[in-house]
Coordinates of C-alpha atoms in Angstrom, one line a residue:
X1 CA -13.3 -13.8 -7.8
X2 CA -14.1 -12.9 -11.4
X3 CA -10.8 -11.1 -11.9
X4 CA -8.9 -14.2 -10.6
X5 CA -11.2 -16.7 -13.0
X6 CA -10.6 -14.5 -16.0
X7 CA -6.8 -13.9 -15.7
X8 CA -5.8 -17.5 -14.8
X9 CA -8.2 -19.1 -17.6
X10 CA -6.5 -16.8 -20.0
X11 CA -3.0 -17.6 -18.9
X12 CA -3.9 -21.2 -19.0
X13 CA -5.3 -20.8 -22.7
X14 CA -2.3 -18.8 -23.9
X15 CA 0.5 -21.2 -22.3
X16 CA -1.0 -24.6 -23.0
X17 CA -3.2 -24.0 -26.0
X18 CA -1.7 -21.0 -27.7
X19 CA -5.0 -19.2 -27.7
X20 CA -6.7 -16.7 -25.4
X21 CA -10.2 -14.6 -24.6
X22 CA -10.5 -11.8 -26.8
X23 CA -10.5 -8.7 -24.8
X24 CA -9.3 -10.4 -21.4
X25 CA -6.8 -7.8 -20.4
X26 CA -9.4 -4.9 -21.2
X27 CA -12.1 -6.9 -19.1
X28 CA -9.9 -7.4 -16.2
X29 CA -9.1 -3.7 -16.2
X30 CA -12.8 -2.7 -16.3
X31 CA -13.5 -5.3 -13.6
X32 CA -10.7 -3.8 -11.4
X33 CA -12.3 -0.2 -12.1
X34 CA -15.6 -1.7 -11.2
X35 CA -14.0 -3.2 -7.8
X36 CA -12.7 0.3 -6.9
X37 CA -16.0 2.1 -7.7
X38 CA -18.1 -0.2 -5.7
X39 CA -15.7 -0.1 -2.9
X40 CA -15.5 3.6 -2.7
X41 CA -17.4 4.0 0.5
X42 CA -14.6 1.7 2.2
X43 CA -12.4 4.7 2.3
X44 CA -14.8 6.7 4.6
X45 CA -13.7 4.8 8.0
X46 CA -11.2 2.4 9.4
X47 CA -7.6 1.8 8.8
X48 CA -8.4 1.7 4.8
X49 CA -9.5 5.3 5.1
X50 CA -5.8 6.4 5.7
X51 CA -7.0 9.2 8.0
X52 CA -4.3 11.4 9.9
X53 CA -6.2 11.8 12.9
X54 CA -3.1 12.5 15.2
X55 CA -4.0 16.4 15.4
X56 CA -7.8 16.0 15.8
X57 CA -7.3 13.7 18.8
X58 CA -5.5 16.5 20.7
X59 CA -8.6 18.7 20.0
X60 CA -10.7 19.6 23.1
X61 CA -14.3 18.0 23.0
X62 CA -16.6 20.3 20.7
X63 CA -13.8 21.2 18.4
X64 CA -13.0 17.7 17.5
X65 CA -16.7 17.5 16.3
X66 CA -16.2 20.8 14.3
X67 CA -13.2 19.1 12.9
X68 CA -15.0 15.7 11.9
X69 CA -17.9 17.7 10.6
X70 CA -15.2 19.5 8.4
X71 CA -13.5 16.3 7.3
X72 CA -17.2 15.1 5.9
X73 CA -17.2 18.4 3.8
X74 CA -14.2 16.8 1.9
X75 CA -15.9 13.6 1.7
X76 CA -19.2 15.4 0.1
X77 CA -17.0 17.5 -2.3
X78 CA -15.3 14.3 -3.5
X79 CA -18.5 12.3 -4.0
X80 CA -20.2 15.2 -6.0
X81 CA -16.9 15.5 -8.0
X82 CA -17.2 11.8 -9.0
X83 CA -21.1 12.0 -9.7
X84 CA -20.9 15.1 -11.8
X85 CA -17.5 14.5 -13.4
X86 CA -18.6 11.2 -14.2
X87 CA -21.7 12.2 -15.3
X88 CA -20.5 14.7 -17.8
X89 CA -18.1 12.2 -19.4
X90 CA -20.8 9.8 -19.9
X91 CA -22.8 12.6 -21.8
X92 CA -19.9 13.5 -23.8
X93 CA -18.1 10.1 -24.5
X94 CA -19.1 7.9 -27.5
X95 CA -17.6 4.8 -29.1
X96 CA -17.2 1.3 -28.3
X97 CA -14.5 -0.8 -26.8
X98 CA -13.0 -2.5 -29.8
X99 CA -12.2 -5.5 -27.7
X100 CA -15.3 -6.0 -25.4
X101 CA -17.9 -4.5 -27.7
X102 CA -19.4 -2.3 -24.7
X103 CA -19.8 1.4 -24.6
X104 CA -16.6 3.2 -23.3
X105 CA -18.6 5.4 -21.0
X106 CA -19.4 2.3 -18.8
X107 CA -15.6 2.2 -17.2
X108 CA -16.1 5.8 -16.1
X109 CA -19.6 5.2 -14.9
X110 CA -18.3 2.9 -12.0
X111 CA -16.6 5.9 -10.5
X112 CA -20.0 7.8 -10.7
X113 CA -21.9 5.1 -8.9
X114 CA -18.9 5.1 -6.5
X115 CA -19.6 8.6 -5.6
X116 CA -23.4 7.9 -5.1
X117 CA -22.5 5.0 -2.8
X118 CA -20.2 7.2 -0.8
X119 CA -23.0 9.9 -0.3
X120 CA -25.6 7.1 0.8
X121 CA -23.2 5.2 3.2
X122 CA -22.1 8.5 4.8
X123 CA -25.7 9.3 5.3
X124 CA -26.6 5.9 6.7
X125 CA -23.6 5.9 9.2
X126 CA -24.3 9.4 10.5
X127 CA -28.0 8.5 11.0
X128 CA -27.0 5.3 12.8
X129 CA -24.7 7.3 14.7
X130 CA -27.4 10.0 15.7
X131 CA -25.4 12.5 13.8
X132 CA -28.0 13.7 11.4
X133 CA -27.6 17.6 12.2
X134 CA -23.9 17.3 11.8
X135 CA -24.6 15.6 8.3
X136 CA -26.9 18.4 7.3
X137 CA -24.4 20.9 8.1
X138 CA -21.7 19.3 6.5
X139 CA -23.5 18.5 3.3
X140 CA -24.8 22.0 3.3
X141 CA -21.2 23.3 3.4
X142 CA -19.9 20.7 0.8
X143 CA -22.5 21.7 -1.6
X144 CA -21.8 25.2 -1.0
X145 CA -18.2 24.8 -1.5
X146 CA -18.7 22.7 -4.5
X147 CA -21.0 25.3 -6.2
X148 CA -18.8 28.4 -5.5
X149 CA -16.0 26.4 -6.9
X150 CA -17.7 25.3 -9.9
X151 CA -18.5 29.0 -10.8
X152 CA -15.4 30.8 -9.4
X153 CA -12.4 31.9 -11.4
X154 CA -9.6 33.5 -9.3
X155 CA -6.8 35.1 -11.2
X156 CA -3.4 34.6 -9.6
X157 CA 0.1 34.4 -10.5
X158 CA 0.7 31.5 -8.2
X159 CA 0.9 28.1 -9.6
X160 CA -2.4 26.0 -9.1
X161 CA -0.2 23.4 -7.5
X162 CA 0.2 25.6 -4.3
X163 CA -3.5 25.7 -3.7
X164 CA -3.6 22.0 -4.4
X165 CA -1.4 21.2 -1.9
X166 CA -2.8 23.6 0.6
X167 CA -6.4 22.1 0.2
X168 CA -4.9 18.5 0.5
X169 CA -2.9 19.5 3.7
X170 CA -5.9 20.9 5.1
X171 CA -7.8 18.1 4.5
X172 CA -5.3 16.0 6.2
X173 CA -5.0 18.0 9.3
X174 CA -8.9 17.5 9.6
X175 CA -8.6 13.7 9.4
X176 CA -10.5 13.7 6.2
X177 CA -9.9 10.3 4.2
X178 CA -6.7 10.6 2.2
X179 CA -8.3 9.8 -1.1
X180 CA -11.1 12.3 -0.7
X181 CA -8.7 15.0 0.4
X182 CA -6.7 14.4 -2.9
X183 CA -10.1 14.5 -5.0
X184 CA -11.5 17.6 -3.2
X185 CA -8.0 19.3 -3.6
X186 CA -7.9 18.7 -7.3
X187 CA -11.2 20.0 -7.7
X188 CA -10.6 23.4 -5.6
X189 CA -7.4 24.1 -7.7
X190 CA -9.5 24.4 -10.8
X191 CA -10.9 27.7 -9.2
X192 CA -7.1 29.0 -9.4
X193 CA -6.2 28.2 -12.8
X194 CA -5.8 24.3 -13.0
X195 CA -6.0 22.8 -16.5
X196 CA -8.0 19.9 -15.3
X197 CA -11.9 20.6 -15.1
X198 CA -14.3 18.2 -13.6
X199 CA -14.5 15.4 -16.4
X200 CA -10.8 15.6 -16.7
X201 CA -10.1 14.9 -13.1
X202 CA -12.4 11.9 -13.2
X203 CA -10.8 10.8 -16.6
X204 CA -7.2 11.1 -15.1
X205 CA -8.3 9.1 -12.0
X206 CA -9.7 6.3 -14.2
X207 CA -6.6 6.3 -16.6
X208 CA -4.6 5.8 -13.3
X209 CA -6.2 3.2 -12.0
X210 CA -6.7 1.4 -15.8
X211 CA -3.2 -0.4 -15.9
X212 CA -2.9 -4.2 -16.1
X213 CA 0.1 -4.2 -13.9
X214 CA -2.3 -2.9 -10.9
X215 CA -4.3 -5.9 -11.2
X216 CA -1.4 -7.7 -9.5
X217 CA -2.3 -5.8 -6.3
X218 CA -5.5 -7.5 -5.6
X219 CA -4.1 -11.0 -6.3
X220 CA -1.1 -10.6 -4.0
X221 CA -3.2 -9.1 -1.2
X222 CA -5.7 -12.5 -1.9
X223 CA -2.3 -14.7 -1.5
X224 CA -1.7 -12.7 2.0
X225 CA -5.2 -13.4 3.1
X226 CA -5.4 -17.0 2.1
X227 CA -1.8 -17.6 3.7
X228 CA -3.0 -15.9 7.0
X229 CA -6.4 -18.0 7.4
X230 CA -4.9 -21.3 6.2
X231 CA -2.3 -23.7 7.5
X232 CA 0.1 -22.8 5.1
X233 CA 1.6 -19.9 7.1
X234 CA 1.8 -22.0 9.9
X235 CA 3.9 -24.5 8.3
X236 CA 6.4 -21.7 7.5
X237 CA 6.6 -20.6 11.2
X238 CA 7.3 -24.3 12.1
X239 CA 10.3 -24.6 9.8
X240 CA 11.7 -21.3 10.6
X241 CA 11.5 -22.5 14.5
X242 CA 13.4 -25.4 13.6
X243 CA 16.1 -23.5 11.8
X244 CA 16.8 -20.5 14.4
X245 CA 14.2 -21.4 17.5
X246 CA 17.3 -22.8 19.6
X247 CA 19.4 -19.5 19.3
X248 CA 19.5 -16.7 21.7
X249 CA 15.9 -14.8 21.3
X250 CA 15.0 -18.1 19.5
X251 CA 11.4 -17.3 19.5
X252 CA 11.9 -13.8 18.1
X253 CA 14.4 -14.7 15.5
X254 CA 11.8 -17.4 14.5
X255 CA 9.1 -14.5 14.2
X256 CA 11.8 -12.7 11.6
X257 CA 12.6 -15.8 9.6
X258 CA 8.9 -16.3 9.3
X259 CA 8.3 -12.8 8.2
X260 CA 11.1 -13.2 5.6
X261 CA 9.6 -16.4 4.3
X262 CA 6.1 -15.1 4.4
X263 CA 7.5 -12.2 2.4
X264 CA 8.3 -14.3 -0.2
X265 CA 4.8 -15.3 -0.8
X266 CA 2.4 -12.3 0.4
X267 CA 3.7 -8.8 -0.5
X268 CA 1.4 -7.4 2.0
X269 CA 3.1 -5.9 5.4
X270 CA -0.5 -5.6 6.7
X271 CA -1.0 -9.1 6.2
X272 CA 2.2 -10.3 7.9
X273 CA 1.5 -8.1 10.7
X274 CA -1.7 -9.3 11.4
X275 CA -0.7 -12.7 11.0
X276 CA 2.4 -12.5 13.2
X277 CA 0.3 -10.6 16.0
X278 CA -2.3 -13.5 16.0
X279 CA 0.2 -16.4 15.7
X280 CA 3.6 -15.0 17.6
X281 CA 2.3 -12.8 20.0
X282 CA 0.8 -15.3 22.6
X283 CA 3.7 -17.5 22.3
X284 CA 6.0 -14.6 22.7
X285 CA 4.4 -13.6 26.0
X286 CA 4.1 -17.0 27.0
X287 CA 7.8 -17.6 26.8
X288 CA 8.4 -14.5 28.9
X289 CA 8.5 -11.4 26.4
X290 CA 6.9 -8.3 27.6
X291 CA 3.6 -7.8 25.4
X292 CA 4.9 -4.5 24.2
X293 CA 8.2 -5.7 23.2
X294 CA 6.7 -8.8 21.4
X295 CA 4.5 -6.6 19.6
X296 CA 7.2 -4.3 18.4
X297 CA 9.3 -7.3 17.1
X298 CA 6.2 -8.4 15.2
X299 CA 5.6 -4.9 13.8
X300 CA 9.4 -4.4 12.8
X301 CA 9.7 -7.5 11.0
X302 CA 6.4 -6.9 9.2
X303 CA 8.2 -4.0 7.2
X304 CA 10.2 -6.8 5.2
X305 CA 7.0 -7.7 3.2
X306 CA 7.0 -4.6 1.0
X307 CA 10.6 -5.1 0.1
X308 CA 11.3 -8.5 -0.4
X309 CA 9.5 -9.6 -3.5
X310 CA 6.5 -9.9 -4.3
X311 CA 6.0 -6.3 -3.1
X312 CA 3.1 -4.2 -3.4
X313 CA 5.0 -1.1 -3.0
X314 CA 7.3 -1.9 -5.7
X315 CA 4.2 -2.5 -8.1
X316 CA 2.8 0.9 -7.2
X317 CA 6.4 2.6 -7.9
X318 CA 6.6 0.6 -11.2
X319 CA 3.2 2.0 -12.4
X320 CA 4.1 5.5 -11.4
X321 CA 7.6 5.6 -12.9
X322 CA 7.6 2.8 -15.6
X323 CA 10.6 1.1 -14.0
X324 CA 11.2 -2.7 -14.9
X325 CA 9.3 -4.8 -12.3
X326 CA 11.7 -7.8 -12.5
X327 CA 14.7 -5.5 -11.7
X328 CA 13.0 -3.7 -9.0
X329 CA 12.1 -7.2 -7.4
X330 CA 15.6 -8.4 -7.6
X331 CA 17.1 -5.3 -6.0
X332 CA 14.3 -5.6 -3.4
X333 CA 15.1 -9.2 -2.5
X334 CA 18.8 -8.1 -1.7
X335 CA 17.7 -5.1 0.1
X336 CA 15.2 -7.1 2.2
X337 CA 17.7 -9.7 3.1
X338 CA 20.1 -7.1 4.2
X339 CA 17.4 -5.4 6.4
X340 CA 16.7 -8.8 7.9
X341 CA 20.3 -9.2 8.8
X342 CA 20.3 -5.7 10.7
X343 CA 17.1 -6.9 12.3
X344 CA 18.5 -10.2 13.5
X345 CA 21.6 -8.3 15.2
X346 CA 19.1 -6.0 16.8
X347 CA 16.9 -8.9 18.2
X348 CA 20.2 -10.6 19.2
X349 CA 21.4 -7.6 21.3
X350 CA 18.0 -6.4 22.8
X351 CA 16.8 -10.0 23.8
X352 CA 18.8 -11.6 26.6
X353 CA 16.8 -13.1 29.3
X354 CA 14.1 -15.1 27.7
X355 CA 14.7 -18.9 27.4
X356 CA 15.7 -20.6 24.2
X357 CA 13.8 -23.1 22.5
X358 CA 15.1 -26.9 22.3
X359 CA 17.3 -27.6 19.2
X360 CA 15.4 -29.3 16.4
X361 CA 16.8 -32.7 15.4
X362 CA 17.7 -33.2 11.8
X363 CA 14.4 -35.4 11.2
X364 CA 12.2 -32.4 12.6
X365 CA 13.9 -30.1 10.2
X366 CA 13.4 -32.2 7.4
X367 CA 9.8 -32.7 8.0
X368 CA 9.1 -29.3 8.9
X369 CA 10.9 -28.3 5.4
X370 CA 8.9 -30.8 3.5
X371 CA 5.5 -29.5 5.2
X372 CA 6.7 -25.9 4.2
X373 CA 7.8 -26.9 0.4
X374 CA 3.8 -25.9 -0.9
X375 CA 4.6 -22.2 0.6
X376 CA 8.0 -22.0 -1.0
X377 CA 6.5 -23.0 -4.5
X378 CA 4.8 -19.4 -4.2
X379 CA 8.3 -17.7 -4.6
X380 CA 9.1 -19.8 -7.4
X381 CA 5.9 -18.9 -9.3
X382 CA 6.4 -15.1 -8.6
X383 CA 10.1 -14.5 -8.5
X384 CA 11.3 -16.8 -11.2
X385 CA 8.2 -16.4 -13.5
X386 CA 8.6 -12.4 -13.5
X387 CA 12.4 -12.4 -13.5
X388 CA 12.8 -14.6 -16.4
X389 CA 9.9 -13.2 -18.5
X390 CA 8.0 -16.4 -18.3
X391 CA 4.6 -14.6 -17.3
X392 CA 3.9 -10.9 -16.5
X393 CA 4.0 -9.5 -13.1
X394 CA -0.1 -9.7 -13.1
X395 CA -0.2 -13.0 -14.5
X396 CA 2.3 -14.2 -12.0
X397 CA 0.3 -12.7 -9.3
X398 CA -3.0 -14.4 -10.6
X399 CA -1.2 -17.8 -10.7
X400 CA 0.2 -17.2 -7.2
X401 CA -3.4 -16.5 -5.9
X402 CA -4.7 -19.4 -7.7
X403 CA -2.2 -21.7 -6.2
X404 CA -2.7 -20.6 -2.8
X405 CA -6.5 -21.1 -3.3
X406 CA -5.8 -24.8 -4.2
X407 CA -3.6 -25.2 -1.1
X408 CA -6.4 -23.8 1.0
X409 CA -8.8 -26.1 -0.6
X410 CA -6.8 -29.0 -0.1
X411 CA -6.3 -28.1 3.7
X412 CA -10.1 -28.4 3.9
X413 CA -10.3 -24.9 4.9
X414 CA -13.7 -23.7 5.4
X415 CA -15.7 -22.2 2.6
X416 CA -16.7 -19.3 4.9
X417 CA -12.9 -18.7 5.7
X418 CA -12.0 -18.8 2.1
X419 CA -14.8 -16.4 0.9
X420 CA -13.7 -14.1 4.0
X421 CA -10.3 -13.9 2.4
X422 CA -11.7 -12.9 -0.8
X423 CA -13.8 -10.4 0.9
X424 CA -10.7 -8.8 2.8
X425 CA -8.4 -8.7 -0.2
X426 CA -11.1 -6.9 -2.0
X427 CA -11.6 -4.3 0.5
X428 CA -7.9 -3.6 0.6
X429 CA -7.6 -3.7 -3.0
X430 CA -10.6 -1.1 -3.4
X431 CA -9.1 1.4 -1.1
X432 CA -5.5 1.0 -2.5
X433 CA -6.8 1.2 -6.1
X434 CA -8.9 4.4 -5.1
X435 CA -5.9 6.1 -3.7
X436 CA -3.9 5.3 -6.9
X437 CA -6.6 6.8 -8.7
X438 CA -7.2 9.9 -6.8
X439 CA -3.4 10.6 -6.8
X440 CA -3.4 10.7 -10.6
X441 CA -4.9 14.2 -11.0
X442 CA -2.9 15.2 -7.8
X443 CA 0.5 14.1 -9.6
X444 CA -0.7 15.4 -13.0
X445 CA -1.0 18.9 -11.6
X446 CA 2.4 18.9 -9.8
X447 CA 3.9 17.7 -13.3
X448 CA 2.2 20.6 -15.1
X449 CA 3.6 23.1 -12.7
X450 CA 7.1 21.3 -13.1
X451 CA 7.5 20.6 -9.3
X452 CA 10.5 18.1 -10.4
X453 CA 12.3 20.8 -11.9
X454 CA 12.2 23.0 -8.7
X455 CA 13.5 20.1 -6.7
X456 CA 16.3 19.7 -9.0
X457 CA 17.2 23.3 -9.0
X458 CA 17.1 23.1 -5.0
X459 CA 19.5 20.0 -5.1
X460 CA 21.8 21.9 -7.6
X461 CA 22.2 24.6 -5.0
X462 CA 23.7 21.8 -2.7
X463 CA 26.0 21.0 -5.5
X464 CA 23.9 18.5 -7.4
X465 CA 26.1 15.6 -6.7
X466 CA 24.7 12.1 -6.1
X467 CA 25.5 12.5 -2.4
X468 CA 23.5 15.6 -2.1
X469 CA 20.4 14.1 -4.1
X470 CA 20.5 10.8 -1.9
X471 CA 20.6 13.2 1.3
X472 CA 18.0 15.7 0.1
X473 CA 15.8 12.8 -1.1
X474 CA 16.0 10.9 2.2
X475 CA 15.3 13.8 4.3
X476 CA 12.1 14.8 2.1
X477 CA 10.9 11.2 2.2
X478 CA 11.6 10.9 6.1
X479 CA 9.4 14.0 6.4
X480 CA 6.7 13.0 4.0
X481 CA 6.4 9.4 5.4
X482 CA 5.3 10.9 8.7
X483 CA 1.9 12.2 7.1
X484 CA 1.5 10.2 3.8
X485 CA 0.5 6.8 3.5
X486 CA 3.4 4.7 1.5
X487 CA 1.2 4.4 -1.4
X488 CA 0.5 8.1 -1.8
X489 CA 4.0 9.2 -1.1
X490 CA 5.4 6.8 -3.8
X491 CA 3.0 7.9 -6.3
X492 CA 3.5 11.8 -5.7
X493 CA 7.2 11.8 -4.9
X494 CA 8.6 9.1 -6.8
X495 CA 8.1 10.8 -10.3
X496 CA 9.2 14.3 -8.7
X497 CA 12.5 12.8 -7.2
X498 CA 13.7 10.4 -10.1
X499 CA 14.8 13.0 -12.4
X500 CA 17.1 14.6 -9.9
X501 CA 18.6 11.0 -9.1
X502 CA 19.2 10.3 -12.9
X503 CA 20.8 13.7 -13.6
X504 CA 23.1 12.8 -10.8
X505 CA 24.1 9.7 -12.4
X506 CA 22.3 7.3 -9.7
X507 CA 21.2 4.1 -10.7
X508 CA 17.2 4.6 -10.9
X509 CA 16.5 1.1 -9.9
X510 CA 18.7 1.5 -6.7
X511 CA 17.2 4.8 -6.0
X512 CA 13.6 3.4 -6.4
X513 CA 14.7 0.7 -3.8
X514 CA 16.0 3.2 -1.2
X515 CA 12.5 5.3 -1.9
X516 CA 10.5 2.2 -0.9
X517 CA 12.7 1.2 2.0
X518 CA 12.7 4.9 3.4
X519 CA 8.8 5.1 3.1
X520 CA 8.3 1.3 4.6
X521 CA 10.2 2.4 8.0
X522 CA 7.4 4.8 8.5
X523 CA 5.0 1.8 9.3
X524 CA 6.8 2.1 12.8
X525 CA 6.8 5.9 13.2
X526 CA 4.1 8.0 14.6
X527 CA 1.6 9.4 13.8
X528 CA 0.8 7.0 11.1
X529 CA 2.7 3.9 12.0
X530 CA 0.3 1.7 10.0
X531 CA 2.2 -1.6 11.1
X532 CA 1.9 -0.5 14.8
X533 CA -1.6 0.1 14.9
X534 CA -2.5 -3.3 13.0
X535 CA -0.7 -5.2 15.9
X536 CA -2.1 -3.0 18.4
X537 CA -5.6 -3.7 17.0
X538 CA -5.1 -7.4 17.1
X539 CA -3.1 -7.8 20.3
X540 CA -4.9 -5.0 22.3
X541 CA -1.4 -3.8 23.6
X542 CA -1.7 0.4 23.5
X543 CA 0.0 1.9 20.2
X544 CA 2.1 4.2 22.6
X545 CA 3.7 1.3 24.3
X546 CA 4.6 -0.3 21.0
X547 CA 6.1 3.0 19.7
X548 CA 8.6 3.1 22.6
X549 CA 9.5 -0.5 22.2
X550 CA 10.0 -0.5 18.6
X551 CA 12.9 2.2 18.8
X552 CA 15.7 -0.2 18.8
X553 CA 14.4 -2.0 15.6
X554 CA 13.6 1.3 13.9
X555 CA 17.1 2.1 14.6
X556 CA 18.4 -0.8 13.2
X557 CA 16.3 -0.3 9.9
X558 CA 17.7 3.3 9.6
X559 CA 21.1 1.8 9.8
X560 CA 20.3 -0.5 7.1
X561 CA 19.0 2.5 4.8
X562 CA 22.0 4.5 5.4
X563 CA 24.2 1.4 4.3
X564 CA 22.1 0.8 1.4
X565 CA 22.7 4.4 0.5
X566 CA 26.3 4.2 0.8
X567 CA 26.4 1.3 -1.4
X568 CA 24.4 3.1 -4.1
X569 CA 27.0 5.9 -3.9
X570 CA 29.9 3.8 -3.9
X571 CA 28.9 1.2 -6.6

């Protein structure tokens, strides 16, 4: 709430009164870091922990408990790193922020506090579950590993990034929270010659999340949350039904068109999946769609939210590679619409026997369009504002969030519902921000060991042509996306693959779009399949059934990816 008020007021002052709040940008960045630090325990459990638990679920009883205990070791090591590294920075760092007049160490203290909160919350949860013995063992092992690593100095000719990747992979196999696995891996790598000591790891993490552009993420998440709980999203669905509801598979096509329209306002595939699962699933089943097929359609169409602008995935890519956000969003719009066409064809071919909805009259369409106009205003604020340089990406996101808040208040939405939307957006923003921050040291060590050059050398073995780069990059991303969250995959592999693409003469913006499209498709693939699990959680349909029924739409999206790659190579 403070972030939204600060950025929105500063935009109004700057554009209407030609003045502004001194230090507003720095204050917003500090607030964002504080949000991430206070929300650090959210990464312990639930979907926002981004745990890869597909392997631990297969373990027999007893071994799965051991795996869970070892996963807690990673969380303990990560928390100790944040506490100790943050404390060292606080003790060493002097000076004041020129714009805020506050000591510089405060910004780093937020992560130290976050580490302490992780320990407290983990302790309370294990106590509530009656697992104090397990907690005692994992804490003892975690403290021992932390102390040994701090004092160890292992001479090896192998690059530190190998031990970094191996430790992170072990953490993921044990279903440790992804952000904690990254932090623990960066710390363990210090024993093998990593140039990042404890304070530098924390400092790099804070620097990675201290970008004004990243503030757009919590604002777009808030837009999605407010749209989901308000009647605005329902107006979009009504308008979509009036346009395509009478066609074959009309209700499914309505779900697709609503997703396209929702994408132009939200930027969050998870928000779209949650809204579609709660809104369209009952209607699809009522009209004769099998529950698993209905859920699969909802999950597949939700992929578009992170392709059609505003897109949180493109914001993360821009932060990692310094791409032009406006160019990315424009290319993403074209790619997203093309993917929507491919999905429409797949729905037309797979939905045959369900009854059609009655055709809407011109008057009904006109009234539906008028009711949906406020939602269309979001797209104008975001896309036109950014594309024509009227406002920055973060300012556009803040204005969109404030505009959606006004729509929610105008619709007389209950204060508790509005507050709940803020809470949900804050939780998601904290988890994503922590992942971005913890991926910073990981990406830095990969850069120090020049992994990008190794990839380029490997590509040159295949000829180094644009075709070879596109082919190899897609194969790598298709494999990486199976085990990594899209945000982490973008942060780690975007900077690694981009130099090879540029040297092969591929347009970097086109390559960035291909990268995001490739990784977003993994929202539908096991073992992670975030969109499938969101729909499963809301509807109660087993995820295994959804994975089976999503195959035709997954195939359509892969075809769209192949055609986008062909377009990039030809033009």
